[in-house]
Short mmCIF file of C-alpha atoms in Angstrom, two decimals:
data_model
loop_
_atom_site.label_atom_id
_atom_site.label_comp_id
_atom_site.label_asym_id
_atom_site.label_seq_id
_atom_site.Cartn_x
_atom_site.Cartn_y
_atom_site.Cartn_z
CA MET A 268 22.86 192.23 31.87
CA PRO A 269 21.08 195.53 32.61
CA GLU A 270 20.52 198.10 29.90
CA PRO A 271 23.14 200.85 29.89
CA ALA A 272 22.07 204.29 31.05
CA GLY A 273 21.38 206.97 28.48
CA ILE A 274 18.94 207.71 25.71
CA ASP A 275 18.11 204.84 23.37
CA LYS A 276 16.57 207.08 20.70
CA TYR A 277 17.37 210.79 20.61
CA PRO A 278 14.58 213.26 19.83
CA ILE A 279 14.56 214.70 16.32
CA SER A 280 15.12 218.19 17.77
CA THR A 281 18.50 217.06 19.12
CA VAL A 282 19.42 215.52 15.77
CA ILE A 283 18.52 218.74 13.96
CA ILE A 284 20.49 220.97 16.34
CA ALA A 285 23.44 218.57 16.39
CA ASN A 286 23.58 218.60 12.58
CA LEU A 287 22.97 222.30 12.07
CA LEU A 288 26.17 223.06 13.97
CA PRO A 289 28.58 221.21 11.64
CA LEU A 290 26.52 222.30 8.64
CA PHE A 291 27.07 225.96 9.56
CA ILE A 292 30.77 225.29 10.21
CA TYR A 293 31.08 223.54 6.84
CA LEU A 294 29.22 226.31 4.98
CA ILE A 295 31.25 229.09 6.56
CA GLY A 296 34.42 227.13 5.84
CA LEU A 297 33.42 226.59 2.23
CA PHE A 298 32.59 230.27 1.81
CA LEU A 299 35.95 231.32 3.25
CA LEU A 300 37.86 228.88 1.07
CA TYR A 301 35.84 229.92 -1.97
CA GLN A 302 37.25 233.41 -1.47
CA LEU A 303 40.61 231.84 -2.34
CA GLY A 304 39.16 230.15 -5.43
CA LEU A 305 36.96 227.31 -6.59
CA ILE A 306 39.69 224.66 -6.30
CA PRO A 307 40.39 225.24 -2.57
CA ALA A 308 36.63 225.15 -1.91
CA VAL A 309 36.17 221.91 -3.86
CA ILE A 310 39.14 220.30 -2.10
CA PHE A 311 37.70 221.35 1.26
CA ALA A 312 34.26 219.97 0.32
CA LEU A 313 35.84 216.64 -0.66
CA PHE A 314 37.75 216.62 2.63
CA ILE A 315 34.48 217.13 4.54
CA LEU A 316 32.80 214.32 2.58
CA ALA A 317 35.74 212.02 3.30
CA LEU A 318 35.50 212.78 7.02
CA GLU A 319 31.77 212.12 7.11
CA PHE A 320 32.25 208.90 5.14
CA ARG A 321 34.98 207.83 7.59
CA VAL A 322 32.59 208.30 10.50
CA ILE A 323 29.56 206.48 9.10
CA SER A 324 31.56 203.67 7.50
CA GLY A 325 34.22 203.15 10.14
CA HIS A 326 32.77 204.18 13.48
CA CYS A 327 28.98 204.17 13.31
CA ILE A 328 28.90 200.55 12.14
CA ASP A 329 30.37 199.45 15.48
CA CYS A 330 28.37 201.84 17.66
CA ASN A 331 25.48 200.92 19.95
CA TYR A 332 23.37 203.36 17.91
CA TYR A 333 23.87 201.54 14.60
CA GLY A 334 20.41 201.52 12.98
CA LYS A 335 19.07 203.82 15.71
CA THR A 336 18.67 207.56 16.10
CA CYS A 337 21.80 208.80 17.80
CA ALA A 338 22.26 212.48 18.63
CA PHE A 339 23.63 213.06 15.13
CA GLY A 340 21.34 210.68 13.21
CA LYS A 341 24.33 208.88 11.75
CA GLY A 342 23.46 205.49 13.24
CA LYS A 343 20.41 205.38 10.97
CA ILE A 344 22.37 206.65 7.95
CA SER A 345 25.15 204.13 8.52
CA ALA A 346 22.66 201.26 8.58
CA LEU A 347 21.30 202.30 5.18
CA PHE A 348 24.68 201.87 3.48
CA PHE A 349 26.87 199.57 5.58
CA SER A 350 26.63 196.21 7.33
CA ARG A 351 26.73 196.02 11.11
CA GLY A 352 30.22 195.93 12.55
CA SER A 353 31.34 194.75 15.96
CA PRO A 354 30.29 196.70 19.07
CA ASP A 355 33.30 195.23 20.86
CA ARG A 356 35.59 196.87 18.32
CA PHE A 357 34.10 200.29 19.11
CA CYS A 358 34.80 199.87 22.82
CA GLN A 359 38.31 198.50 22.33
CA GLY A 360 39.58 201.27 20.12
CA ALA A 361 41.88 203.86 21.66
CA MET A 362 41.87 207.40 20.36
CA SER A 363 44.69 209.90 20.43
CA TRP A 364 44.89 213.60 19.62
CA LYS A 365 46.59 212.56 16.38
CA ASP A 366 43.41 210.68 15.41
CA MET A 367 41.43 213.88 16.01
CA LEU A 368 43.64 215.98 13.70
CA PRO A 369 41.39 215.63 10.60
CA ASP A 370 38.41 216.79 12.67
CA PHE A 371 40.35 219.80 13.95
CA LEU A 372 41.40 220.67 10.40
CA VAL A 373 37.74 221.26 9.47
CA LEU A 374 37.94 224.30 11.72
CA LEU A 375 41.62 225.18 11.41
CA ILE A 376 41.79 225.34 7.60
CA PRO A 377 38.95 227.89 7.24
CA VAL A 378 40.30 229.94 10.15
CA LEU A 379 43.74 230.12 8.55
CA ALA A 380 42.17 230.93 5.18
CA GLY A 381 40.06 233.66 6.78
CA MET A 382 43.08 235.16 8.53
CA TYR A 383 44.96 235.20 5.23
CA ILE A 384 42.01 236.90 3.54
CA LEU A 385 41.82 239.49 6.34
CA ILE A 386 45.53 240.24 6.04
CA SER A 387 45.15 240.60 2.27
CA GLY A 388 42.24 242.99 2.58
CA PHE A 389 40.10 243.57 5.66
CA THR A 390 36.33 243.16 5.41
CA TRP A 391 33.79 243.06 8.19
CA LEU A 392 32.09 240.07 6.56
CA ILE A 393 35.21 237.91 6.75
CA LEU A 394 35.93 239.04 10.31
CA GLY A 395 32.35 238.21 11.29
CA LEU A 396 32.54 234.79 9.67
CA LEU A 397 35.86 234.09 11.40
CA ILE A 398 34.38 234.98 14.76
CA ALA A 399 31.28 232.89 13.99
CA ILE A 400 33.21 229.78 12.94
CA VAL A 401 35.46 229.96 16.02
CA LEU A 402 32.45 230.39 18.33
CA LEU A 403 30.58 227.57 16.61
CA GLY A 404 33.64 225.33 16.66
CA PHE A 405 34.37 225.79 20.34
CA CYS A 406 31.26 227.00 22.16
CA GLY A 407 28.79 225.32 19.80
CA ASN A 408 30.54 221.96 19.89
CA GLY A 409 30.93 222.23 23.66
CA PHE A 410 27.22 222.85 24.04
CA VAL A 411 26.05 220.14 21.64
CA ARG A 412 28.38 217.47 22.95
CA GLY A 413 28.20 218.49 26.60
CA HIS A 414 24.48 219.19 26.93
CA LEU A 415 22.67 217.36 24.12
CA ALA A 416 24.71 214.43 22.84
CA CYS A 417 27.51 212.82 24.85
CA ARG A 418 25.94 213.50 28.22
CA PHE A 419 23.05 211.14 27.43
CA CYS A 420 24.84 208.68 25.13
CA ARG A 421 24.52 204.96 25.79
CA GLN A 422 27.72 204.24 23.88
CA ARG A 423 29.55 206.50 26.32
CA GLU A 424 28.42 204.19 29.13
CA LEU A 425 29.54 201.11 27.19
CA GLY A 426 32.88 202.61 26.20
CA CYS A 427 33.74 205.50 23.93
CA PRO A 428 37.33 206.22 22.90
CA ALA A 429 36.56 209.92 22.30
CA GLU A 430 35.01 210.30 25.75
CA GLN A 431 38.05 208.60 27.27
CA LEU A 432 40.38 210.96 25.39
CA PHE A 433 38.51 214.14 26.33
CA SER A 434 37.96 213.19 29.98
CA LYS A 435 41.63 212.44 30.74
CA LYS A 436 42.84 214.32 33.75
CA GLU A 437 46.29 215.83 33.22
#
């Protein structure tokens, strides 16, 4: 069987850029939620940790990049903490928009919090952070996934439920 197309080991520059994007989104989100109090910020931080844990423990273990440097570096991280899963399971899984809801909430919750803060008392800082998180969430993710990560991904060639979901023609 021939090797699938795509990059077997992503360059470290891609991994850094691909991780800086969610890091900035997380930090802006945490800052916005902290404006509402420590408890909302802590709950949001725990939510982020749960999402990241879900990815490396439930998806990365079955991915072609398990133990390798994927665009996000999570294949290597997953191999440090979890046993190899089944690559067939990764390809067989179907993904729906409902499955993506927790990922969308990482952006939606801070945006809603920021809008509430702006309504309560306008500040240029909060407006700037709201604009930044929306741009990072949409344009940044589009760039990283479209030009650096998914475009060159071997798992995409083998079968990726997310790619199948996002490429559906309506």
